Backbone as CSV, one residue per row, in Angstrom:
resi,resn,N_x,N_y,N_z,CA_x,CA_y,CA_z,C_x,C_y,C_z
1,MET,1.043,-0.963,-0.031,0.193,-0.264,-0.200,0.871,1.276,0.092
2,SER,0.533,2.184,-1.158,1.600,3.214,-1.076,0.443,4.793,-0.308
3,HIS,1.287,5.269,0.373,0.924,6.281,1.103,1.385,7.874,-0.044
4,THR,0.355,8.489,-0.139,0.652,9.925,-0.903,0.056,11.336,0.284
5,SER,1.123,11.828,0.165,0.707,13.019,1.288,0.269,14.408,0.171
6,ASN,-0.485,15.146,0.320,-0.417,16.459,0.053,-0.009,17.534,0.616
7,GLN,1.005,18.085,0.241,1.429,19.057,0.854,0.601,20.715,0.453
8,ASN,0.243,21.443,1.780,0.122,22.482,1.394,0.590,23.409,1.899
9,GLY,0.562,24.843,1.208,1.107,26.032,2.066,2.190,26.618,0.792
10,PHE,3.037,27.451,0.760,3.993,27.821,-0.011,5.300,27.460,0.284
11,THR,5.903,27.476,-0.482,7.491,26.903,-0.597,8.133,28.203,-0.313
12,LEU,9.361,27.719,0.127,10.207,28.750,0.512,10.534,30.251,-0.643
13,ILE,10.712,29.610,-1.954,10.672,30.367,-2.613,9.910,31.196,-3.283
14,GLU,8.562,30.850,-3.121,7.210,32.043,-3.305,7.387,32.496,-1.711
15,LEU,7.767,32.360,-0.902,7.482,33.505,0.145,8.852,34.435,0.136
16,MET,9.763,34.101,-0.714,10.716,35.132,-0.689,10.407,36.247,-2.088
17,ILE,9.747,35.415,-3.148,9.497,36.308,-4.262,8.413,37.259,-3.413
18,VAL,7.426,37.253,-2.637,6.446,37.898,-2.047,7.560,38.800,-1.588
19,VAL,8.036,38.442,-0.242,9.018,39.894,0.119,9.637,40.454,-0.523
20,ALA,10.264,39.739,-1.579,11.165,40.649,-2.638,10.027,42.072,-2.967
21,ILE,8.920,41.241,-3.748,7.915,42.260,-3.984,7.267,43.358,-3.142
22,ILE,7.464,42.753,-1.914,6.636,43.849,-0.663,7.826,45.017,-0.656
23,GLY,8.923,44.302,-0.723,10.168,45.768,-0.217,10.272,46.456,-1.419
24,ILE,10.267,46.168,-2.754,10.110,46.885,-3.936,9.192,48.093,-3.726
25,LEU,7.944,47.660,-3.368,6.842,48.306,-3.456,7.103,49.325,-2.343
26,ALA,7.730,49.009,-1.131,7.886,49.739,-0.472,8.896,50.974,-0.486
27,ALA,9.793,50.538,-0.982,11.152,51.405,-1.485,10.525,52.341,-2.486
28,VAL,9.673,52.176,-3.352,8.845,53.207,-4.254,8.250,54.018,-3.654
29,ALA,7.423,53.518,-2.855,6.142,54.363,-1.937,6.761,55.197,-0.992
30,LEU,7.709,54.894,-0.206,8.316,55.778,0.573,8.617,57.059,0.291
31,PRO,9.698,57.091,-0.761,10.132,58.483,-1.314,8.757,59.445,-1.617
32,SER,7.990,58.665,-2.006,6.317,59.718,-2.420,5.476,60.059,-1.433
33,TYR,5.822,59.256,-0.396,5.021,59.578,0.647,5.550,60.733,1.424
34,GLN,6.907,60.684,1.581,7.696,61.560,2.225,7.629,62.837,1.683
35,ALA,7.503,62.916,0.369,7.387,64.384,-0.597,6.150,64.782,-0.033
36,TYR,5.109,63.620,-0.319,3.716,64.398,-0.411,3.212,64.594,1.206
37,SER,4.027,64.293,2.310,3.793,64.720,3.805,4.747,65.978,3.804
38,THR,5.546,66.312,3.226,6.251,67.678,3.430,5.444,68.809,2.768
39,ARG,5.019,68.368,1.459,4.281,69.274,0.657,2.810,69.608,1.884
40,ALA,2.398,68.829,2.320,1.290,68.909,3.302,1.865,69.891,4.343
41,LYS,2.813,69.500,5.106,2.817,70.489,5.906,3.865,71.745,5.510
42,PHE,3.787,71.877,4.075,4.720,73.607,4.021,3.199,74.187,3.600
43,SER,2.165,73.613,3.290,0.748,74.110,3.032,0.333,75.398,4.304
44,GLU,0.850,74.834,5.288,0.988,75.931,6.554,1.650,77.256,6.333
45,VAL,3.036,76.949,5.633,3.819,78.264,5.335,2.815,78.976,4.414
46,VAL,2.272,78.319,3.054,1.583,78.955,2.273,0.734,79.834,2.570
47,MET,-0.145,78.984,3.751,-1.415,79.710,4.080,-1.245,80.848,5.258
48,ALA,0.130,81.044,5.814,0.417,81.797,6.710,0.624,82.940,6.099
49,ALA,0.706,83.206,4.954,1.259,84.376,4.144,0.141,84.792,3.490
50,SER,-1.210,84.176,3.782,-2.503,85.152,2.890,-2.883,86.472,3.744
51,PRO,-2.642,86.304,5.073,-3.135,87.748,5.763,-2.247,89.013,5.213
52,TYR,-0.930,88.402,5.245,-0.092,89.769,4.733,-0.344,89.961,3.322
53,MET,-0.521,89.088,2.662,-1.051,89.371,1.076,-1.943,90.170,0.807
54,ALA,-3.094,89.756,1.815,-4.289,90.606,1.368,-4.113,92.257,2.024
55,ALA,-3.287,92.209,3.292,-2.854,93.954,3.538,-1.957,94.360,2.582
56,VAL,-1.149,93.948,1.868,-0.482,94.485,0.933,-1.324,94.756,-0.128
57,GLU,-2.113,93.994,-0.657,-3.210,94.346,-1.437,-4.031,95.468,-0.998
58,LEU,-4.571,95.801,0.218,-5.325,96.624,0.728,-4.341,97.969,0.552
59,ASN,-3.175,98.159,1.224,-2.226,98.776,0.877,-2.220,99.597,-0.188
60,ILE,-1.974,98.871,-1.137,-2.068,98.967,-2.667,-3.084,100.162,-3.180
61,GLN,-4.004,99.107,-3.234,-5.259,99.286,-3.817,-6.047,100.856,-2.875
62,SER,-5.618,101.322,-1.921,-5.844,102.244,-1.057,-5.081,103.490,-1.030
63,GLY,-4.197,103.016,-1.983,-3.424,104.258,-2.336,-2.068,104.873,-1.197
64,ARG,-2.296,104.088,-0.063,-1.343,104.213,0.833,0.073,104.137,0.679
65,ALA,0.386,103.302,-0.354,1.960,102.848,-0.945,1.563,103.608,-2.137
66,GLN,2.981,104.050,-2.426,3.096,104.892,-3.867,4.197,103.962,-4.331
67,ALA,5.260,103.092,-3.844,6.143,102.026,-4.374,6.228,100.884,-3.119
68,LEU,6.568,100.285,-3.945,6.843,98.807,-2.611,7.701,98.808,-1.489
69,THR,8.587,99.930,-1.810,9.324,100.108,-0.916,8.859,100.715,0.786
70,ASP,7.654,101.098,0.099,6.728,101.721,1.465,6.078,100.659,2.159
71,ILE,6.023,99.746,1.979,5.142,98.407,2.501,5.868,97.620,3.130
72,ASN,5.670,97.500,4.546,6.971,96.770,5.555,5.583,96.303,7.104
73,SER,6.193,95.213,7.378,5.764,94.702,8.412,5.822,95.761,9.423
74,GLY,4.530,96.045,10.025,4.132,96.509,11.261,3.681,97.893,10.990
75,ALA,4.038,98.293,9.325,3.518,99.723,9.136,1.968,99.611,8.540
76,ASP,1.627,100.886,8.672,0.100,101.110,7.819,-0.626,99.757,7.123
77,GLY,-1.043,99.290,8.549,-1.806,98.236,8.322,-1.542,96.911,8.109
78,ILE,0.172,96.655,7.577,0.350,95.645,7.378,1.032,94.896,8.953
79,PRO,0.250,93.707,9.223,0.958,93.138,10.625,2.458,92.697,10.696
80,PRO,2.580,92.642,11.871,4.177,92.658,12.414,4.189,91.194,11.809
81,ALA,5.914,91.219,11.801,6.307,89.716,11.823,5.404,88.316,12.789
82,ALA,5.076,87.613,11.824,4.489,86.220,12.662,5.437,85.783,13.744
83,ALA,4.350,85.007,14.745,5.023,83.928,15.476,5.433,82.450,15.287
84,ALA,6.403,82.100,15.646,6.910,80.707,14.679,6.277,79.686,15.234
85,THR,5.590,78.755,14.206,4.679,77.542,14.706,5.394,76.493,14.163
86,THR,5.028,75.245,14.378,5.715,73.968,14.146,6.236,73.918,12.955
87,TRP,5.494,74.130,11.967,6.098,74.359,10.375,6.077,75.805,9.833
88,VAL,6.073,76.736,10.706,6.451,78.300,9.874,7.492,78.942,11.211
89,ALA,8.483,79.413,10.363,9.454,79.969,11.276,9.340,81.402,11.257
90,SER,8.748,81.766,9.917,8.750,83.480,10.350,7.696,83.864,9.321
91,VAL,7.356,84.949,8.874,6.275,85.762,8.032,6.171,87.190,8.113
92,THR,7.092,87.833,7.317,7.182,89.230,7.345,7.145,89.790,6.034
93,VAL,6.894,91.262,6.028,6.887,91.664,4.435,8.478,92.707,4.244
94,THR,8.869,92.775,3.610,9.959,93.820,3.407,9.686,94.497,2.036
95,ASN,9.553,95.672,1.721,9.726,96.592,0.533,8.642,95.708,-0.488
96,GLY,7.189,95.320,-0.110,6.107,94.897,-0.407,6.152,93.276,-0.446
97,VAL,7.700,92.732,-0.425,7.697,91.646,-0.703,7.030,90.445,0.603
98,VAL,6.033,89.472,0.517,5.603,89.013,1.368,6.750,87.659,1.556
99,ILE,7.357,87.367,2.532,8.594,86.476,2.518,7.984,85.417,3.843
100,ALA,8.013,84.288,3.789,6.960,83.150,4.909,8.291,81.975,4.535
101,THR,8.657,81.684,5.768,10.224,80.793,6.125,9.591,79.853,6.677
102,GLY,9.670,78.483,6.287,9.538,77.347,6.721,10.547,76.627,7.818
103,THR,10.193,76.223,9.033,11.163,75.600,10.145,11.763,74.493,9.137
104,ALA,12.816,73.792,9.914,13.502,72.833,9.317,12.977,71.612,9.146
105,GLY,11.388,71.327,9.838,10.812,70.045,9.566,10.449,70.453,8.474
106,VAL,10.534,71.675,7.694,9.701,71.574,6.251,10.903,71.848,5.132
107,GLY,12.395,71.743,5.763,13.532,72.189,4.991,13.945,73.296,4.863
108,GLY,13.399,74.476,5.796,13.717,75.802,6.008,13.658,76.326,4.713
109,HIS,12.893,76.015,4.068,12.306,76.731,2.767,11.729,78.044,2.737
110,THR,11.764,78.829,1.481,10.962,80.059,1.790,10.004,80.325,0.416
111,TYR,9.048,80.947,0.905,7.817,81.135,-0.095,7.594,82.335,-0.010
112,THR,8.137,83.348,-1.361,7.702,84.891,-1.592,6.595,84.901,-2.113
113,LEU,6.269,86.219,-2.327,5.059,86.762,-3.126,5.393,88.388,-3.183
114,THR,5.690,88.507,-4.480,6.166,89.730,-5.049,4.736,90.508,-5.900
115,PRO,4.130,91.581,-5.145,3.142,92.305,-5.945,3.876,93.247,-6.981
116,THR,2.613,93.411,-8.012,3.142,94.368,-8.634,2.217,95.984,-7.721
117,ILE,2.786,97.137,-8.000,2.345,98.377,-7.527,0.903,98.713,-8.286
118,THR,0.848,98.378,-9.186,-0.446,98.689,-10.316,-1.679,97.779,-9.952
119,THR,-2.655,98.101,-9.944,-4.066,97.708,-9.993,-4.161,97.224,-11.689
120,PRO,-4.999,95.654,-11.952,-4.903,94.904,-10.684,-3.490,94.161,-10.398
121,ILE,-3.510,93.698,-9.378,-2.487,93.425,-8.725,-2.239,92.132,-9.086
122,GLN,-0.794,91.817,-9.596,-0.715,90.431,-10.144,0.706,90.058,-8.878
123,TRP,0.630,88.616,-8.382,1.642,88.486,-7.777,2.586,87.084,-8.456
124,ALA,3.889,87.543,-7.716,4.927,86.468,-8.492,5.432,85.458,-7.084
125,VAL,5.154,84.083,-7.581,5.455,83.676,-6.464,7.157,83.132,-6.972
126,GLY,7.789,83.110,-5.460,9.566,82.610,-5.607,9.533,82.287,-4.269
127,GLY,11.202,81.846,-3.848,11.172,81.043,-3.344,12.124,80.160,-3.413
128,SER,12.738,79.077,-2.228,13.268,77.845,-2.723,12.250,77.125,-2.948
129,CYS,11.177,77.099,-2.266,9.540,76.362,-2.274,9.600,76.045,-3.866
130,VAL,10.092,76.713,-4.611,9.491,76.542,-6.230,10.411,75.490,-6.777
131,ALA,11.933,75.317,-6.489,12.494,74.411,-7.025,12.224,73.131,-6.364
132,ALA,11.770,73.277,-5.097,11.862,71.894,-4.217,9.870,71.416,-4.279
133,VAL,9.668,71.975,-5.098,8.007,71.459,-5.620,7.510,71.432,-4.340
134,LEU,7.230,72.555,-3.526,6.241,72.376,-2.418,5.561,73.359,-2.658
135,CYS,5.469,74.533,-3.508,4.611,75.582,-3.575,3.990,76.016,-5.183
């Protein structure tokens, strides 16, 4: 009488292939997730610039500023420099340019907004966040 046995389960090579596939997927997904996470954190820096942008626009449209050099933090309705938060190191307005700087947690990148002095006001986005694809 012969006895045959049925084996159930995975072989070692099949398990190794599955582990290798999971490793490759993780290696591809992790950098993408980290970039996404940094962009999400940097959005706080972008949003922190909004009140300063509105104040600069109001200053230009009301005629209080004759040149961009007339527009600075803490004067003529422009808010003073912002206090630091988890992701925002500072936000200021210097010569009409809104400058928001991120903390080290978002790479210390800057986000700048430069307005035109004429209406309708056009904003030029700049700073190191542009090259880093954060803004």
